[in-house]
Amino acid sequence: MKSHTYIIAKEGWLFLGVAIALWSLSLMFDFLPWVFLSIIVLVAVAYRNPERIPEEYDKLALISPIDGKIKEIKQSKDIDGNPCVVVRIQGAPYLASVVRAPFAFAYKELKRRDGLNLPLDTKQSSLLNTKMSLLCKGGSHTFWMEIKAGAWGKQIHFYQKEKLIRQAERIGFALGAEISLYLPISTRIRANEGEHIYGGESVFGYLQSEK
């Protein structure tokens, strides 16, 4: 979709328009214009939609789906009860919140759960916050991608109407959200907990080659 390539994500257009209008009025009445200019800058930062080039082009490479910090890497079970490697990436409102595809896939199932927007670090957020889960299949690899809204907004926007999605393609927007990837147990992770990675650019692991 062409609208996804604008420098500001479409989810921020209304907020940016209101901020610009208020700034214009503040200039007319000479009332704290620097405050409203600061609001424009904050909105532009929160809703920016940067172009990104993956660190490497490899169909088995896993590209970060969002800007953020790796909070957790562990072995666990996915939504279907299958053994997996979980990589949990926590975003922030000052980082780019555009959601991108970690590798080329077709999504087979989409689940939404409306809920609250508690801070991501609270234990209750996993049970109560708004979530969207995608069952993704690329070649012989199947995994779940879970997007959890945080305190900065409970809206999770999903752009795709076509089920075939390219690697690093923009697929949605979730301001300051957290994304958990439930990857095949054979996945090789090359990143570490605490590391900062960037959506559509950073490679954090590799899927096992298909036989």
mmCIF file of C-alpha atoms in Angstrom:
data_model
loop_
_atom_site.group_PDB
_atom_site.id
_atom_site.type_symbol
_atom_site.label_atom_id
_atom_site.label_comp_id
_atom_site.label_asym_id
_atom_site.label_seq_id
_atom_site.Cartn_x
_atom_site.Cartn_y
_atom_site.Cartn_z
ATOM 1 C CA MET A 1 0.000 0.000 0.000
ATOM 2 C CA LYS A 2 1.466 3.337 -1.017
ATOM 3 C CA SER A 3 0.315 5.112 2.143
ATOM 4 C CA HIS A 4 2.766 3.054 4.140
ATOM 5 C CA THR A 5 5.768 4.716 2.493
ATOM 6 C CA TYR A 6 5.070 8.230 3.769
ATOM 7 C CA ILE A 7 7.632 9.638 6.202
ATOM 8 C CA ILE A 8 4.927 9.770 8.907
ATOM 9 C CA ALA A 9 2.766 6.667 9.416
ATOM 10 C CA LYS A 10 -0.881 7.345 8.584
ATOM 11 C CA GLU A 11 -1.870 6.592 12.195
ATOM 12 C CA GLY A 12 -0.160 9.855 13.189
ATOM 13 C CA TRP A 13 -1.608 12.152 10.514
ATOM 14 C CA LEU A 14 -4.528 13.369 12.648
ATOM 15 C CA PHE A 15 -2.324 14.060 15.681
ATOM 16 C CA LEU A 16 0.237 15.850 13.520
ATOM 17 C CA GLY A 17 -2.466 17.938 11.832
ATOM 18 C CA VAL A 18 -3.928 19.001 15.179
ATOM 19 C CA ALA A 19 -0.452 19.837 16.526
ATOM 20 C CA ILE A 20 0.351 21.979 13.470
ATOM 21 C CA ALA A 21 -3.007 23.778 13.751
ATOM 22 C CA LEU A 22 -2.404 24.552 17.430
ATOM 23 C CA TRP A 23 1.110 25.759 16.670
ATOM 24 C CA SER A 24 -0.257 28.073 13.957
ATOM 25 C CA LEU A 25 -2.772 29.519 16.413
ATOM 26 C CA SER A 26 -0.051 29.958 19.031
ATOM 27 C CA LEU A 27 1.977 31.977 16.507
ATOM 28 C CA MET A 28 -1.032 34.161 15.704
ATOM 29 C CA PHE A 29 -1.675 34.904 19.379
ATOM 30 C CA ASP A 30 1.991 34.786 20.423
ATOM 31 C CA PHE A 31 1.190 32.183 23.081
ATOM 32 C CA LEU A 32 3.988 29.711 23.850
ATOM 33 C CA PRO A 33 4.683 28.705 20.227
ATOM 34 C CA TRP A 34 7.769 26.727 21.289
ATOM 35 C CA VAL A 35 5.560 24.411 23.381
ATOM 36 C CA PHE A 36 3.380 23.516 20.405
ATOM 37 C CA LEU A 37 6.418 23.195 18.156
ATOM 38 C CA SER A 38 7.791 20.673 20.659
ATOM 39 C CA ILE A 39 4.525 18.735 20.415
ATOM 40 C CA ILE A 40 4.904 18.592 16.622
ATOM 41 C CA VAL A 41 8.409 17.183 17.028
ATOM 42 C CA LEU A 42 7.230 14.574 19.554
ATOM 43 C CA VAL A 43 4.391 13.431 17.281
ATOM 44 C CA ALA A 44 6.739 13.231 14.288
ATOM 45 C CA VAL A 45 9.204 11.114 16.286
ATOM 46 C CA ALA A 46 6.536 8.757 17.643
ATOM 47 C CA TYR A 47 4.887 8.150 14.257
ATOM 48 C CA ARG A 48 7.901 8.244 11.955
ATOM 49 C CA ASN A 49 8.005 5.639 9.203
ATOM 50 C CA PRO A 50 11.669 5.274 8.189
ATOM 51 C CA GLU A 51 12.991 3.413 5.187
ATOM 52 C CA ARG A 52 15.161 0.503 6.261
ATOM 53 C CA ILE A 53 17.547 -1.820 4.414
ATOM 54 C CA PRO A 54 18.125 -5.298 5.920
ATOM 55 C CA GLU A 55 21.676 -5.991 7.085
ATOM 56 C CA GLU A 56 21.734 -8.990 4.763
ATOM 57 C CA TYR A 57 19.499 -10.578 2.165
ATOM 58 C CA ASP A 58 18.996 -14.197 3.140
ATOM 59 C CA LYS A 59 15.617 -15.916 3.008
ATOM 60 C CA LEU A 60 16.468 -17.740 6.258
ATOM 61 C CA ALA A 61 17.523 -14.568 8.112
ATOM 62 C CA LEU A 62 15.169 -13.209 10.764
ATOM 63 C CA ILE A 63 14.749 -9.430 10.543
ATOM 64 C CA SER A 64 13.634 -7.506 13.611
ATOM 65 C CA PRO A 65 9.890 -6.746 13.349
ATOM 66 C CA ILE A 66 10.122 -3.495 15.337
ATOM 67 C CA ASP A 67 12.606 -1.088 16.908
ATOM 68 C CA GLY A 68 13.247 -2.123 20.492
ATOM 69 C CA LYS A 69 15.223 -3.967 23.123
ATOM 70 C CA ILE A 70 15.386 -7.749 23.379
ATOM 71 C CA LYS A 71 13.875 -8.390 26.799
ATOM 72 C CA GLU A 72 13.919 -12.172 26.752
ATOM 73 C CA ILE A 73 15.185 -15.185 24.809
ATOM 74 C CA LYS A 74 14.068 -18.564 26.102
ATOM 75 C CA GLN A 75 12.828 -22.018 25.181
ATOM 76 C CA SER A 76 9.125 -22.490 25.805
ATOM 77 C CA LYS A 77 5.932 -23.642 24.079
ATOM 78 C CA ASP A 78 3.906 -21.706 21.530
ATOM 79 C CA ILE A 79 0.157 -21.055 21.473
ATOM 80 C CA ASP A 80 -0.427 -24.552 20.059
ATOM 81 C CA GLY A 81 1.748 -26.205 22.707
ATOM 82 C CA ASN A 82 4.705 -26.929 20.420
ATOM 83 C CA PRO A 83 8.324 -26.505 21.649
ATOM 84 C CA CYS A 84 9.765 -23.200 20.446
ATOM 85 C CA VAL A 85 12.286 -20.431 20.998
ATOM 86 C CA VAL A 86 10.660 -17.228 22.238
ATOM 87 C CA VAL A 87 12.230 -13.866 21.398
ATOM 88 C CA ARG A 88 10.489 -10.953 23.133
ATOM 89 C CA ILE A 89 11.215 -7.443 21.833
ATOM 90 C CA GLN A 90 9.929 -4.405 23.715
ATOM 91 C CA GLY A 91 9.401 -1.181 21.810
ATOM 92 C CA ALA A 92 9.057 2.378 23.101
ATOM 93 C CA PRO A 93 7.157 5.480 21.893
ATOM 94 C CA TYR A 94 10.398 7.282 20.991
ATOM 95 C CA LEU A 95 11.423 4.403 18.695
ATOM 96 C CA ALA A 96 9.907 3.633 15.291
ATOM 97 C CA SER A 97 6.741 1.599 15.936
ATOM 98 C CA VAL A 98 6.092 0.385 12.384
ATOM 99 C CA VAL A 99 5.724 -3.420 12.438
ATOM 100 C CA ARG A 100 7.578 -5.380 9.751
ATOM 101 C CA ALA A 101 7.673 -8.997 8.614
ATOM 102 C CA PRO A 102 10.648 -10.896 10.104
ATOM 103 C CA PHE A 103 10.835 -13.076 6.970
ATOM 104 C CA ALA A 104 8.723 -13.891 3.918
ATOM 105 C CA PHE A 105 5.568 -15.726 4.935
ATOM 106 C CA ALA A 106 1.870 -16.257 4.405
ATOM 107 C CA TYR A 107 -0.298 -15.704 7.468
ATOM 108 C CA LYS A 108 -2.686 -18.582 8.079
ATOM 109 C CA GLU A 109 -4.600 -17.274 11.050
ATOM 110 C CA LEU A 110 -5.158 -13.959 12.808
ATOM 111 C CA LYS A 111 -6.454 -13.633 16.355
ATOM 112 C CA ARG A 112 -7.344 -10.398 18.134
ATOM 113 C CA ARG A 113 -8.067 -9.818 21.796
ATOM 114 C CA ASP A 114 -9.317 -6.433 22.951
ATOM 115 C CA GLY A 115 -8.141 -5.451 26.398
ATOM 116 C CA LEU A 116 -6.358 -2.832 28.473
ATOM 117 C CA ASN A 117 -3.170 -0.864 27.870
ATOM 118 C CA LEU A 118 -1.229 -1.475 31.057
ATOM 119 C CA PRO A 119 2.538 -0.786 31.119
ATOM 120 C CA LEU A 120 4.399 -3.627 29.400
ATOM 121 C CA ASP A 121 6.567 -4.423 32.433
ATOM 122 C CA THR A 122 3.582 -5.258 34.660
ATOM 123 C CA LYS A 123 2.767 -8.956 35.093
ATOM 124 C CA GLN A 124 -0.922 -8.360 34.390
ATOM 125 C CA SER A 125 -0.211 -6.940 30.917
ATOM 126 C CA SER A 126 0.243 -10.420 29.405
ATOM 127 C CA LEU A 127 -3.225 -11.428 30.559
ATOM 128 C CA LEU A 128 -5.145 -8.173 30.198
ATOM 129 C CA ASN A 129 -3.626 -6.034 27.431
ATOM 130 C CA THR A 130 -4.836 -5.836 23.846
ATOM 131 C CA LYS A 131 -3.106 -8.441 21.677
ATOM 132 C CA MET A 132 -2.946 -9.590 18.088
ATOM 133 C CA SER A 133 -1.492 -12.987 17.148
ATOM 134 C CA LEU A 134 -0.508 -14.112 13.644
ATOM 135 C CA LEU A 135 0.132 -17.700 12.620
ATOM 136 C CA CYS A 136 2.781 -17.402 9.917
ATOM 137 C CA LYS A 137 4.091 -19.995 7.459
ATOM 138 C CA GLY A 138 7.083 -19.575 5.166
ATOM 139 C CA GLY A 139 8.212 -22.691 3.320
ATOM 140 C CA SER A 140 8.450 -25.480 5.899
ATOM 141 C CA HIS A 141 8.683 -23.010 8.812
ATOM 142 C CA THR A 142 5.667 -22.118 10.926
ATOM 143 C CA PHE A 143 5.630 -19.714 13.874
ATOM 144 C CA TRP A 144 3.401 -17.380 15.869
ATOM 145 C CA MET A 145 4.006 -13.627 16.089
ATOM 146 C CA GLU A 146 2.252 -11.906 18.983
ATOM 147 C CA ILE A 147 1.894 -8.113 19.198
ATOM 148 C CA LYS A 148 0.950 -6.723 22.618
ATOM 149 C CA ALA A 149 -0.144 -3.121 23.118
ATOM 150 C CA GLY A 150 1.367 -1.132 25.973
ATOM 151 C CA ALA A 151 0.619 1.980 27.999
ATOM 152 C CA TRP A 152 1.050 4.361 25.054
ATOM 153 C CA GLY A 153 -1.867 3.045 23.016
ATOM 154 C CA LYS A 154 -4.149 0.022 22.790
ATOM 155 C CA GLN A 155 -4.631 0.167 19.026
ATOM 156 C CA ILE A 156 -2.821 -2.444 16.927
ATOM 157 C CA HIS A 157 -3.108 -1.668 13.224
ATOM 158 C CA PHE A 158 -2.652 -4.444 10.665
ATOM 159 C CA TYR A 159 -2.264 -3.277 7.064
ATOM 160 C CA GLN A 160 -2.210 -6.475 5.071
ATOM 161 C CA LYS A 161 -5.155 -7.648 3.037
ATOM 162 C CA GLU A 162 -3.034 -10.025 0.964
ATOM 163 C CA LYS A 163 -1.824 -13.073 2.854
ATOM 164 C CA LEU A 164 1.556 -13.304 1.096
ATOM 165 C CA ILE A 165 4.058 -10.991 2.803
ATOM 166 C CA ARG A 166 7.639 -10.160 1.813
ATOM 167 C CA GLN A 167 10.603 -10.149 4.200
ATOM 168 C CA ALA A 168 10.919 -6.788 6.041
ATOM 169 C CA GLU A 169 7.644 -5.527 4.505
ATOM 170 C CA ARG A 170 5.598 -3.081 6.591
ATOM 171 C CA ILE A 171 2.614 -4.972 7.974
ATOM 172 C CA GLY A 172 1.253 -2.720 10.706
ATOM 173 C CA PHE A 173 1.728 -0.113 13.410
ATOM 174 C CA ALA A 174 1.598 -0.411 17.209
ATOM 175 C CA LEU A 175 2.890 2.547 19.237
ATOM 176 C CA GLY A 176 5.422 1.450 21.853
ATOM 177 C CA ALA A 177 4.273 -2.177 21.621
ATOM 178 C CA GLU A 178 5.942 -5.474 22.487
ATOM 179 C CA ILE A 179 6.386 -8.272 19.947
ATOM 180 C CA SER A 180 7.019 -11.893 20.872
ATOM 181 C CA LEU A 181 8.117 -14.371 18.212
ATOM 182 C CA TYR A 182 7.475 -18.071 18.904
ATOM 183 C CA LEU A 183 10.039 -19.536 16.534
ATOM 184 C CA PRO A 184 10.851 -23.156 15.604
ATOM 185 C CA ILE A 185 13.014 -24.836 18.254
ATOM 186 C CA SER A 186 15.783 -25.299 15.653
ATOM 187 C CA THR A 187 16.140 -21.522 15.138
ATOM 188 C CA ARG A 188 19.661 -20.138 15.636
ATOM 189 C CA ILE A 189 19.603 -16.849 17.563
ATOM 190 C CA ARG A 190 22.631 -14.576 17.167
ATOM 191 C CA ALA A 191 21.461 -11.659 19.345
ATOM 192 C CA ASN A 192 21.517 -11.319 23.136
ATOM 193 C CA GLU A 193 19.093 -10.184 25.804
ATOM 194 C CA GLY A 194 19.436 -6.453 26.392
ATOM 195 C CA GLU A 195 20.530 -5.773 22.810
ATOM 196 C CA HIS A 196 18.823 -2.989 20.849
ATOM 197 C CA ILE A 197 17.632 -3.963 17.378
ATOM 198 C CA TYR A 198 15.916 -2.059 14.565
ATOM 199 C CA GLY A 199 12.826 -3.040 12.593
ATOM 200 C CA GLY A 200 13.405 -3.937 8.948
ATOM 201 C CA GLU A 201 17.186 -3.801 9.418
ATOM 202 C CA SER A 202 18.724 -5.869 12.235
ATOM 203 C CA VAL A 203 19.223 -9.614 11.743
ATOM 204 C CA PHE A 204 18.790 -11.407 15.078
ATOM 205 C CA GLY A 205 18.819 -15.044 13.976
ATOM 206 C CA TYR A 206 18.408 -17.672 11.268
ATOM 207 C CA LEU A 207 15.884 -20.365 10.547
ATOM 208 C CA GLN A 208 17.151 -23.848 9.870
ATOM 209 C CA SER A 209 17.672 -24.631 6.193
ATOM 210 C CA GLU A 210 14.899 -26.555 4.543
ATOM 211 C CA LYS A 211 15.676 -30.150 3.593
#
